[in-house]
Amino acid sequence: MADPAPALRFSVPLSATRRGARLARLLAVEQLRSWGLPFEPARLLVAELAANAVLHGRVPGRSFRLTLAVVPPATLRIEVTDTRGDRLPVRTPDGGGPLAESGRGLLLVAELADRWGVEEGPVPCKTVWAELDLGPAAER
């Protein structure tokens, strides 16, 4: 049997630009506020996942999608879908080394999220997701 649809769901396409990534963060904060949920550390997770979609998943003329959903029992699921399914995130234990100019974002995601991962498809897409356990106060 399939999981029931989330009671709270928000999904929006955004331009694969720095402005789109910034808008993803701002929209996420406002949506979480409207649901009465805390927006930290979700704000940081959205910012990092959206920035990665713009930097590593950008295809000219195509957008990325931000989805927020509260799923049972009390989990906030953040998804960022882009159209570069051929470029999957690489988990590096040290973030690329001490002199690397990038590569630490997924370390931040791993530290802040209770769980995270990547789902491939449908072609040509991939979805990078992170989940936060909300606790009993968020159950509705």
mmCIF file of N, CA and C in Angstrom:
data_model
loop_
_atom_site.group_PDB
_atom_site.id
_atom_site.type_symbol
_atom_site.label_atom_id
_atom_site.label_comp_id
_atom_site.label_asym_id
_atom_site.label_seq_id
_atom_site.Cartn_x
_atom_site.Cartn_y
_atom_site.Cartn_z
ATOM 1 N N MET A 1 0.844 -1.192 0.000
ATOM 2 C CA MET A 1 0.000 0.000 0.000
ATOM 3 C C MET A 1 0.885 1.249 0.000
ATOM 4 N N ALA A 2 0.530 2.230 -0.769
ATOM 5 C CA ALA A 2 1.316 3.457 -0.875
ATOM 6 C C ALA A 2 1.141 4.305 0.384
ATOM 7 N N ASP A 3 2.173 5.099 0.673
ATOM 8 C CA ASP A 3 2.088 6.012 1.806
ATOM 9 C C ASP A 3 0.984 7.028 1.554
ATOM 10 N N PRO A 4 0.276 7.445 2.614
ATOM 11 C CA PRO A 4 -0.751 8.462 2.411
ATOM 12 C C PRO A 4 -0.113 9.785 1.996
ATOM 13 N N ALA A 5 -0.887 10.588 1.287
ATOM 14 C CA ALA A 5 -0.397 11.898 0.859
ATOM 15 C C ALA A 5 -0.121 12.764 2.085
ATOM 16 N N PRO A 6 0.934 13.570 2.027
ATOM 17 C CA PRO A 6 1.221 14.425 3.183
ATOM 18 C C PRO A 6 0.105 15.436 3.411
ATOM 19 N N ALA A 7 -0.155 15.701 4.696
ATOM 20 C CA ALA A 7 -1.195 16.668 5.048
ATOM 21 C C ALA A 7 -0.785 18.089 4.645
ATOM 22 N N LEU A 8 0.494 18.372 4.766
ATOM 23 C CA LEU A 8 1.010 19.691 4.405
ATOM 24 C C LEU A 8 2.040 19.514 3.297
ATOM 25 N N ARG A 9 1.810 20.220 2.172
ATOM 26 C CA ARG A 9 2.721 20.098 1.026
ATOM 27 C C ARG A 9 2.781 21.430 0.294
ATOM 28 N N PHE A 10 3.996 21.798 -0.096
ATOM 29 C CA PHE A 10 4.243 23.021 -0.851
ATOM 30 C C PHE A 10 5.268 22.670 -1.924
ATOM 31 N N SER A 11 5.004 23.052 -3.162
ATOM 32 C CA SER A 11 5.931 22.754 -4.247
ATOM 33 C C SER A 11 5.904 23.901 -5.247
ATOM 34 N N VAL A 12 7.087 24.320 -5.688
ATOM 35 C CA VAL A 12 7.170 25.455 -6.597
ATOM 36 C C VAL A 12 8.396 25.315 -7.504
ATOM 37 N N PRO A 13 8.238 25.609 -8.815
ATOM 38 C CA PRO A 13 9.411 25.664 -9.695
ATOM 39 C C PRO A 13 10.087 27.031 -9.542
ATOM 40 N N LEU A 14 11.399 27.026 -9.629
ATOM 41 C CA LEU A 14 12.176 28.263 -9.492
ATOM 42 C C LEU A 14 13.266 28.289 -10.557
ATOM 43 N N SER A 15 13.645 29.497 -10.961
ATOM 44 C CA SER A 15 14.703 29.618 -11.965
ATOM 45 C C SER A 15 16.019 29.112 -11.389
ATOM 46 N N ALA A 16 16.781 28.443 -12.220
ATOM 47 C CA ALA A 16 18.061 27.879 -11.789
ATOM 48 C C ALA A 16 19.137 28.963 -11.820
ATOM 49 N N THR A 17 18.924 29.970 -10.969
ATOM 50 C CA THR A 17 19.834 31.109 -10.851
ATOM 51 C C THR A 17 20.083 31.374 -9.367
ATOM 52 N N ARG A 18 21.043 32.230 -9.067
ATOM 53 C CA ARG A 18 21.275 32.598 -7.663
ATOM 54 C C ARG A 18 20.023 33.234 -7.072
ATOM 55 N N ARG A 19 19.325 34.018 -7.871
ATOM 56 C CA ARG A 19 18.080 34.631 -7.405
ATOM 57 C C ARG A 19 17.034 33.558 -7.078
ATOM 58 N N GLY A 20 16.947 32.519 -7.909
ATOM 59 C CA GLY A 20 16.024 31.415 -7.656
ATOM 60 C C GLY A 20 16.369 30.671 -6.379
ATOM 61 N N ALA A 21 17.667 30.471 -6.130
ATOM 62 C CA ALA A 21 18.099 29.798 -4.899
ATOM 63 C C ALA A 21 17.741 30.646 -3.675
ATOM 64 N N ARG A 22 17.945 31.945 -3.770
ATOM 65 C CA ARG A 22 17.599 32.838 -2.656
ATOM 66 C C ARG A 22 16.088 32.825 -2.430
ATOM 67 N N LEU A 23 15.318 32.846 -3.505
ATOM 68 C CA LEU A 23 13.865 32.810 -3.392
ATOM 69 C C LEU A 23 13.394 31.502 -2.760
ATOM 70 N N ALA A 24 14.066 30.393 -3.070
ATOM 71 C CA ALA A 24 13.721 29.100 -2.466
ATOM 72 C C ALA A 24 13.820 29.194 -0.944
ATOM 73 N N ARG A 25 14.903 29.780 -0.457
ATOM 74 C CA ARG A 25 15.099 29.926 0.997
ATOM 75 C C ARG A 25 14.019 30.810 1.608
ATOM 76 N N LEU A 26 13.733 31.935 0.973
ATOM 77 C CA LEU A 26 12.727 32.866 1.502
ATOM 78 C C LEU A 26 11.328 32.239 1.497
ATOM 79 N N LEU A 27 10.977 31.558 0.410
ATOM 80 C CA LEU A 27 9.667 30.908 0.339
ATOM 81 C C LEU A 27 9.532 29.794 1.368
ATOM 82 N N ALA A 28 10.610 29.052 1.573
ATOM 83 C CA ALA A 28 10.579 27.966 2.564
ATOM 84 C C ALA A 28 10.316 28.517 3.961
ATOM 85 N N VAL A 29 10.996 29.587 4.315
ATOM 86 C CA VAL A 29 10.797 30.191 5.642
ATOM 87 C C VAL A 29 9.348 30.640 5.803
ATOM 88 N N GLU A 30 8.822 31.323 4.808
ATOM 89 C CA GLU A 30 7.434 31.804 4.908
ATOM 90 C C GLU A 30 6.436 30.645 4.959
ATOM 91 N N GLN A 31 6.685 29.598 4.193
ATOM 92 C CA GLN A 31 5.778 28.454 4.205
ATOM 93 C C GLN A 31 5.808 27.756 5.563
ATOM 94 N N LEU A 32 6.988 27.554 6.102
ATOM 95 C CA LEU A 32 7.093 26.901 7.415
ATOM 96 C C LEU A 32 6.443 27.755 8.497
ATOM 97 N N ARG A 33 6.620 29.061 8.420
ATOM 98 C CA ARG A 33 5.938 29.957 9.377
ATOM 99 C C ARG A 33 4.426 29.812 9.263
ATOM 100 N N SER A 34 3.912 29.754 8.037
ATOM 101 C CA SER A 34 2.461 29.645 7.851
ATOM 102 C C SER A 34 1.926 28.323 8.399
ATOM 103 N N TRP A 35 2.757 27.290 8.418
ATOM 104 C CA TRP A 35 2.373 26.004 8.991
ATOM 105 C C TRP A 35 2.601 25.953 10.500
ATOM 106 N N GLY A 36 3.206 26.992 11.055
ATOM 107 C CA GLY A 36 3.489 27.010 12.484
ATOM 108 C C GLY A 36 4.658 26.123 12.872
ATOM 109 N N LEU A 37 5.571 25.898 11.937
ATOM 110 C CA LEU A 37 6.729 25.044 12.194
ATOM 111 C C LEU A 37 7.988 25.886 12.318
ATOM 112 N N PRO A 38 8.963 25.403 13.084
ATOM 113 C CA PRO A 38 10.232 26.133 13.171
ATOM 114 C C PRO A 38 10.934 26.109 11.815
ATOM 115 N N PHE A 39 11.616 27.190 11.486
ATOM 116 C CA PHE A 39 12.269 27.241 10.176
ATOM 117 C C PHE A 39 13.766 26.995 10.243
ATOM 118 N N GLU A 40 14.299 26.795 11.422
ATOM 119 C CA GLU A 40 15.710 26.398 11.551
ATOM 120 C C GLU A 40 15.758 24.955 11.982
ATOM 121 N N PRO A 41 16.587 24.125 11.437
ATOM 122 C CA PRO A 41 17.620 24.363 10.429
ATOM 123 C C PRO A 41 17.140 24.178 8.988
ATOM 124 N N ALA A 42 15.831 24.056 8.779
ATOM 125 C CA ALA A 42 15.312 23.837 7.421
ATOM 126 C C ALA A 42 15.766 24.931 6.464
ATOM 127 N N ARG A 43 15.813 26.164 6.933
ATOM 128 C CA ARG A 43 16.240 27.291 6.090
ATOM 129 C C ARG A 43 17.630 27.049 5.520
ATOM 130 N N LEU A 44 18.529 26.563 6.365
ATOM 131 C CA LEU A 44 19.897 26.308 5.920
ATOM 132 C C LEU A 44 19.958 25.125 4.952
ATOM 133 N N LEU A 45 19.150 24.107 5.208
ATOM 134 C CA LEU A 45 19.119 22.959 4.303
ATOM 135 C C LEU A 45 18.592 23.364 2.931
ATOM 136 N N VAL A 46 17.515 24.139 2.895
ATOM 137 C CA VAL A 46 16.972 24.607 1.617
ATOM 138 C C VAL A 46 18.005 25.457 0.894
ATOM 139 N N ALA A 47 18.660 26.348 1.613
ATOM 140 C CA ALA A 47 19.668 27.219 0.997
ATOM 141 C C ALA A 47 20.774 26.393 0.350
ATOM 142 N N GLU A 48 21.259 25.386 1.048
ATOM 143 C CA GLU A 48 22.357 24.574 0.512
ATOM 144 C C GLU A 48 21.902 23.718 -0.665
ATOM 145 N N LEU A 49 20.754 23.062 -0.533
ATOM 146 C CA LEU A 49 20.275 22.201 -1.621
ATOM 147 C C LEU A 49 19.932 23.016 -2.868
ATOM 148 N N ALA A 50 19.331 24.183 -2.676
ATOM 149 C CA ALA A 50 19.005 25.038 -3.820
ATOM 150 C C ALA A 50 20.277 25.583 -4.474
ATOM 151 N N ALA A 51 21.243 25.994 -3.674
ATOM 152 C CA ALA A 51 22.508 26.483 -4.227
ATOM 153 C C ALA A 51 23.201 25.384 -5.031
ATOM 154 N N ASN A 52 23.154 24.153 -4.531
ATOM 155 C CA ASN A 52 23.754 23.044 -5.275
ATOM 156 C C ASN A 52 23.023 22.793 -6.589
ATOM 157 N N ALA A 53 21.697 22.915 -6.577
ATOM 158 C CA ALA A 53 20.922 22.721 -7.809
ATOM 159 C C ALA A 53 21.312 23.766 -8.853
ATOM 160 N N VAL A 54 21.516 24.984 -8.399
ATOM 161 C CA VAL A 54 21.890 26.069 -9.313
ATOM 162 C C VAL A 54 23.320 25.901 -9.807
ATOM 163 N N LEU A 55 24.219 25.509 -8.915
ATOM 164 C CA LEU A 55 25.636 25.399 -9.276
ATOM 165 C C LEU A 55 25.946 24.121 -10.058
ATOM 166 N N HIS A 56 25.410 22.997 -9.600
ATOM 167 C CA HIS A 56 25.790 21.709 -10.181
ATOM 168 C C HIS A 56 24.702 21.071 -11.039
ATOM 169 N N GLY A 57 23.452 21.509 -10.891
ATOM 170 C CA GLY A 57 22.361 20.860 -11.600
ATOM 171 C C GLY A 57 21.696 21.719 -12.654
ATOM 172 N N ARG A 58 22.281 22.848 -12.946
ATOM 173 C CA ARG A 58 21.666 23.801 -13.867
ATOM 174 C C ARG A 58 21.770 23.346 -15.314
ATOM 175 N N VAL A 59 20.652 23.424 -15.995
ATOM 176 C CA VAL A 59 20.586 23.253 -17.442
ATOM 177 C C VAL A 59 19.957 24.540 -17.968
ATOM 178 N N PRO A 60 20.637 25.253 -18.879
ATOM 179 C CA PRO A 60 20.085 26.526 -19.362
ATOM 180 C C PRO A 60 18.645 26.365 -19.845
ATOM 181 N N GLY A 61 17.797 27.279 -19.379
ATOM 182 C CA GLY A 61 16.401 27.274 -19.785
ATOM 183 C C GLY A 61 15.507 26.360 -18.959
ATOM 184 N N ARG A 62 16.071 25.644 -18.002
ATOM 185 C CA ARG A 62 15.269 24.749 -17.170
ATOM 186 C C ARG A 62 15.332 25.190 -15.716
ATOM 187 N N SER A 63 14.246 24.947 -15.009
ATOM 188 C CA SER A 63 14.160 25.356 -13.613
ATOM 189 C C SER A 63 14.483 24.180 -12.694
ATOM 190 N N PHE A 64 14.519 24.473 -11.399
ATOM 191 C CA PHE A 64 14.568 23.423 -10.394
ATOM 192 C C PHE A 64 13.289 23.538 -9.576
ATOM 193 N N ARG A 65 12.950 22.497 -8.840
ATOM 194 C CA ARG A 65 11.718 22.481 -8.046
ATOM 195 C C ARG A 65 12.051 22.283 -6.574
ATOM 196 N N LEU A 66 11.458 23.138 -5.747
ATOM 197 C CA LEU A 66 11.533 23.002 -4.290
ATOM 198 C C LEU A 66 10.221 22.410 -3.815
ATOM 199 N N THR A 67 10.303 21.366 -3.000
ATOM 200 C CA THR A 67 9.119 20.778 -2.389
ATOM 201 C C THR A 67 9.354 20.627 -0.896
ATOM 202 N N LEU A 68 8.375 21.056 -0.122
ATOM 203 C CA LEU A 68 8.366 20.861 1.330
ATOM 204 C C LEU A 68 7.128 20.044 1.649
ATOM 205 N N ALA A 69 7.272 19.064 2.510
ATOM 206 C CA ALA A 69 6.115 18.264 2.902
ATOM 207 C C ALA A 69 6.311 17.771 4.322
ATOM 208 N N VAL A 70 5.220 17.761 5.074
ATOM 209 C CA VAL A 70 5.229 17.138 6.387
ATOM 210 C C VAL A 70 4.601 15.770 6.196
ATOM 211 N N VAL A 71 5.399 14.738 6.464
ATOM 212 C CA VAL A 71 4.962 13.360 6.259
ATOM 213 C C VAL A 71 4.931 12.628 7.598
ATOM 214 N N PRO A 72 4.056 11.622 7.716
ATOM 215 C CA PRO A 72 3.951 10.878 8.978
ATOM 216 C C PRO A 72 5.264 10.179 9.317
ATOM 217 N N PRO A 73 5.579 10.047 10.607
ATOM 218 C CA PRO A 73 4.728 10.476 11.702
ATOM 219 C C PRO A 73 4.852 11.970 11.998
ATOM 220 N N ALA A 74 6.001 12.551 11.914
ATOM 221 C CA ALA A 74 6.189 13.993 12.109
ATOM 222 C C ALA A 74 7.552 14.366 11.540
ATOM 223 N N THR A 75 7.625 14.370 10.208
ATOM 224 C CA THR A 75 8.888 14.600 9.512
ATOM 225 C C THR A 75 8.698 15.674 8.462
ATOM 226 N N LEU A 76 9.610 16.640 8.457
ATOM 227 C CA LEU A 76 9.654 17.622 7.373
ATOM 228 C C LEU A 76 10.592 17.073 6.315
ATOM 229 N N ARG A 77 10.071 16.903 5.117
ATOM 230 C CA ARG A 77 10.890 16.437 3.989
ATOM 231 C C ARG A 77 11.098 17.605 3.043
ATOM 232 N N ILE A 78 12.348 17.884 2.757
ATOM 233 C CA ILE A 78 12.755 18.947 1.838
ATOM 234 C C ILE A 78 13.311 18.260 0.602
ATOM 235 N N GLU A 79 12.796 18.616 -0.561
ATOM 236 C CA GLU A 79 13.277 18.039 -1.818
ATOM 237 C C GLU A 79 13.632 19.158 -2.785
ATOM 238 N N VAL A 80 14.757 18.998 -3.450
ATOM 239 C CA VAL A 80 15.134 19.903 -4.532
ATOM 240 C C VAL A 80 15.428 19.031 -5.743
ATOM 241 N N THR A 81 14.652 19.250 -6.795
ATOM 242 C CA THR A 81 14.762 18.455 -8.010
ATOM 243 C C THR A 81 15.327 19.323 -9.125
ATOM 244 N N ASP A 82 16.371 18.821 -9.792
ATOM 245 C CA ASP A 82 16.929 19.540 -10.940
ATOM 246 C C ASP A 82 16.986 18.601 -12.138
ATOM 247 N N THR A 83 17.374 19.128 -13.277
ATOM 248 C CA THR A 83 17.339 18.355 -14.522
ATOM 249 C C THR A 83 18.714 17.839 -14.937
ATOM 250 N N ARG A 84 19.607 17.665 -13.985
ATOM 251 C CA ARG A 84 20.925 17.089 -14.273
ATOM 252 C C ARG A 84 21.087 15.773 -13.522
ATOM 253 N N GLY A 85 20.283 14.791 -13.892
ATOM 254 C CA GLY A 85 20.357 13.487 -13.262
ATOM 255 C C GLY A 85 21.675 12.777 -13.505
ATOM 256 N N ASP A 86 22.437 13.253 -14.487
ATOM 257 C CA ASP A 86 23.741 12.659 -14.781
ATOM 258 C C ASP A 86 24.828 13.160 -13.829
ATOM 259 N N ARG A 87 24.512 14.158 -12.998
ATOM 260 C CA ARG A 87 25.494 14.705 -12.056
ATOM 261 C C ARG A 87 24.974 14.508 -10.635
ATOM 262 N N LEU A 88 25.356 13.397 -10.029
ATOM 263 C CA LEU A 88 24.907 13.085 -8.679
ATOM 264 C C LEU A 88 25.872 13.666 -7.651
ATOM 265 N N PRO A 89 25.357 14.069 -6.492
ATOM 266 C CA PRO A 89 26.234 14.576 -5.432
ATOM 267 C C PRO A 89 27.203 13.478 -4.979
ATOM 268 N N VAL A 90 28.403 13.899 -4.663
ATOM 269 C CA VAL A 90 29.423 12.974 -4.177
ATOM 270 C C VAL A 90 29.640 13.243 -2.700
ATOM 271 N N ARG A 91 29.504 12.202 -1.913
ATOM 272 C CA ARG A 91 29.733 12.330 -0.471
ATOM 273 C C ARG A 91 31.228 12.173 -0.204
ATOM 274 N N THR A 92 31.864 13.267 0.201
ATOM 275 C CA THR A 92 33.279 13.207 0.546
ATOM 276 C C THR A 92 33.404 13.414 2.051
ATOM 277 N N PRO A 93 34.154 12.565 2.734
ATOM 278 C CA PRO A 93 34.217 12.651 4.188
ATOM 279 C C PRO A 93 34.867 13.925 4.712
ATOM 280 N N ASP A 94 35.748 14.538 3.923
ATOM 281 C CA ASP A 94 36.446 15.724 4.417
ATOM 282 C C ASP A 94 36.050 17.003 3.693
ATOM 283 N N GLY A 95 35.029 16.953 2.854
ATOM 284 C CA GLY A 95 34.583 18.155 2.155
ATOM 285 C C GLY A 95 35.564 18.639 1.108
ATOM 286 N N GLY A 96 36.426 17.758 0.611
ATOM 287 C CA GLY A 96 37.361 18.151 -0.436
ATOM 288 C C GLY A 96 38.706 18.604 0.091
ATOM 289 N N GLY A 97 38.926 18.528 1.375
ATOM 290 C CA GLY A 97 40.207 18.914 1.959
ATOM 291 C C GLY A 97 40.187 20.334 2.478
ATOM 292 N N PRO A 98 41.188 20.675 3.278
ATOM 293 C CA PRO A 98 41.196 21.989 3.942
ATOM 294 C C PRO A 98 41.347 23.178 3.011
ATOM 295 N N LEU A 99 41.896 22.982 1.825
ATOM 296 C CA LEU A 99 42.102 24.098 0.900
ATOM 297 C C LEU A 99 41.053 24.176 -0.195
ATOM 298 N N ALA A 100 40.099 23.261 -0.188
ATOM 299 C CA ALA A 100 39.065 23.258 -1.228
ATOM 300 C C ALA A 100 38.184 24.487 -1.103
ATOM 301 N N GLU A 101 37.824 25.065 -2.256
ATOM 302 C CA GLU A 101 36.962 26.248 -2.273
ATOM 303 C C GLU A 101 35.497 25.881 -2.205
ATOM 304 N N SER A 102 35.162 24.618 -2.427
ATOM 305 C CA SER A 102 33.779 24.162 -2.337
ATOM 306 C C SER A 102 33.793 22.710 -1.867
ATOM 307 N N GLY A 103 32.608 22.144 -1.712
ATOM 308 C CA GLY A 103 32.529 20.742 -1.331
ATOM 309 C C GLY A 103 32.112 20.505 0.109
ATOM 310 N N ARG A 104 31.910 21.568 0.854
ATOM 311 C CA ARG A 104 31.533 21.407 2.253
ATOM 312 C C ARG A 104 30.021 21.443 2.470
ATOM 313 N N GLY A 105 29.272 21.803 1.447
ATOM 314 C CA GLY A 105 27.829 21.948 1.594
ATOM 315 C C GLY A 105 27.129 20.674 2.000
ATOM 316 N N LEU A 106 27.514 19.555 1.403
ATOM 317 C CA LEU A 106 26.869 18.301 1.759
ATOM 318 C C LEU A 106 27.270 17.842 3.151
ATOM 319 N N LEU A 107 28.437 18.260 3.625
ATOM 320 C CA LEU A 107 28.792 17.985 5.022
ATOM 321 C C LEU A 107 27.838 18.731 5.946
ATOM 322 N N LEU A 108 27.485 19.952 5.581
ATOM 323 C CA LEU A 108 26.518 20.735 6.346
ATOM 324 C C LEU A 108 25.153 20.052 6.319
ATOM 325 N N VAL A 109 24.734 19.596 5.154
ATOM 326 C CA VAL A 109 23.453 18.894 5.026
ATOM 327 C C VAL A 109 23.457 17.651 5.917
ATOM 328 N N ALA A 110 24.527 16.866 5.856
ATOM 329 C CA ALA A 110 24.616 15.644 6.658
ATOM 330 C C ALA A 110 24.578 15.961 8.152
ATOM 331 N N GLU A 111 25.172 17.067 8.541
ATOM 332 C CA GLU A 111 25.200 17.443 9.961
ATOM 333 C C GLU A 111 23.838 17.941 10.444
ATOM 334 N N LEU A 112 23.139 18.715 9.635
ATOM 335 C CA LEU A 112 21.881 19.332 10.055
ATOM 336 C C LEU A 112 20.670 18.417 9.897
ATOM 337 N N ALA A 113 20.673 17.575 8.875
ATOM 338 C CA ALA A 113 19.509 16.732 8.592
ATOM 339 C C ALA A 113 19.563 15.449 9.419
ATOM 340 N N ASP A 114 18.388 14.919 9.708
ATOM 341 C CA ASP A 114 18.339 13.618 10.357
ATOM 342 C C ASP A 114 18.640 12.517 9.351
ATOM 343 N N ARG A 115 18.276 12.751 8.095
ATOM 344 C CA ARG A 115 18.556 11.835 6.993
ATOM 345 C C ARG A 115 18.631 12.656 5.712
ATOM 346 N N TRP A 116 19.399 12.175 4.741
ATOM 347 C CA TRP A 116 19.401 12.819 3.430
ATOM 348 C C TRP A 116 19.844 11.808 2.387
ATOM 349 N N GLY A 117 19.528 12.105 1.141
ATOM 350 C CA GLY A 117 19.925 11.203 0.078
ATOM 351 C C GLY A 117 19.564 11.767 -1.280
ATOM 352 N N VAL A 118 19.677 10.894 -2.276
ATOM 353 C CA VAL A 118 19.422 11.281 -3.665
ATOM 354 C C VAL A 118 18.543 10.220 -4.298
ATOM 355 N N GLU A 119 17.548 10.667 -5.050
ATOM 356 C CA GLU A 119 16.710 9.769 -5.839
ATOM 357 C C GLU A 119 16.914 10.118 -7.304
ATOM 358 N N GLU A 120 17.216 9.121 -8.093
ATOM 359 C CA GLU A 120 17.399 9.342 -9.530
ATOM 360 C C GLU A 120 16.070 9.227 -10.249
ATOM 361 N N GLY A 121 15.892 10.062 -11.285
ATOM 362 C CA GLY A 121 14.724 9.974 -12.147
ATOM 363 C C GLY A 121 13.597 10.869 -11.711
ATOM 364 N N PRO A 122 12.575 10.964 -12.528
ATOM 365 C CA PRO A 122 12.566 10.413 -13.881
ATOM 366 C C PRO A 122 13.564 11.157 -14.761
ATOM 367 N N VAL A 123 14.107 10.445 -15.732
ATOM 368 C CA VAL A 123 15.117 11.029 -16.618
ATOM 369 C C VAL A 123 14.573 12.316 -17.208
ATOM 370 N N PRO A 124 15.282 13.406 -17.193
ATOM 371 C CA PRO A 124 16.697 13.578 -16.886
ATOM 372 C C PRO A 124 16.933 14.105 -15.471
ATOM 373 N N CYS A 125 16.006 13.909 -14.557
ATOM 374 C CA CYS A 125 16.054 14.565 -13.250
ATOM 375 C C CYS A 125 16.706 13.732 -12.151
ATOM 376 N N LYS A 126 17.016 14.446 -11.063
ATOM 377 C CA LYS A 126 17.386 13.826 -9.794
ATOM 378 C C LYS A 126 16.794 14.700 -8.710
ATOM 379 N N THR A 127 16.532 14.097 -7.568
ATOM 380 C CA THR A 127 16.026 14.834 -6.406
ATOM 381 C C THR A 127 16.959 14.590 -5.242
ATOM 382 N N VAL A 128 17.469 15.666 -4.684
ATOM 383 C CA VAL A 128 18.258 15.587 -3.457
ATOM 384 C C VAL A 128 17.307 15.969 -2.338
ATOM 385 N N TRP A 129 17.231 15.126 -1.311
ATOM 386 C CA TRP A 129 16.267 15.343 -0.240
ATOM 387 C C TRP A 129 16.958 15.312 1.125
ATOM 388 N N ALA A 130 16.311 15.975 2.060
ATOM 389 C CA ALA A 130 16.759 15.956 3.454
ATOM 390 C C ALA A 130 15.516 15.895 4.325
ATOM 391 N N GLU A 131 15.616 15.199 5.443
ATOM 392 C CA GLU A 131 14.492 15.085 6.367
ATOM 393 C C GLU A 131 14.891 15.544 7.753
ATOM 394 N N LEU A 132 13.922 16.206 8.389
ATOM 395 C CA LEU A 132 14.069 16.661 9.769
ATOM 396 C C LEU A 132 12.937 16.065 10.597
ATOM 397 N N ASP A 133 13.297 15.412 11.685
ATOM 398 C CA ASP A 133 12.279 14.910 12.609
ATOM 399 C C ASP A 133 11.754 16.090 13.410
ATOM 400 N N LEU A 134 10.429 16.272 13.392
ATOM 401 C CA LEU A 134 9.808 17.426 14.037
ATOM 402 C C LEU A 134 9.394 17.149 15.475
ATOM 403 N N GLY A 135 9.206 15.915 15.829
ATOM 404 C CA GLY A 135 8.791 15.585 17.193
ATOM 405 C C GLY A 135 7.280 15.623 17.342
ATOM 406 N N PRO A 136 6.808 15.265 18.540
ATOM 407 C CA PRO A 136 5.354 15.133 18.770
ATOM 408 C C PRO A 136 4.578 16.428 18.586
ATOM 409 N N ALA A 137 5.186 17.576 18.796
ATOM 410 C CA ALA A 137 4.464 18.856 18.694
ATOM 411 C C ALA A 137 4.006 19.119 17.270
ATOM 412 N N ALA A 138 4.679 18.517 16.271
ATOM 413 C CA ALA A 138 4.332 18.792 14.880
ATOM 414 C C ALA A 138 3.301 17.831 14.319
ATOM 415 N N GLU A 139 2.957 16.778 15.060
ATOM 416 C CA GLU A 139 1.980 15.826 14.551
ATOM 417 C C GLU A 139 0.618 16.502 14.466
ATOM 418 N N ARG A 140 -0.060 16.267 13.339
ATOM 419 C CA ARG A 140 -1.359 16.919 13.125
ATOM 420 C C ARG A 140 -2.384 15.889 12.743
#
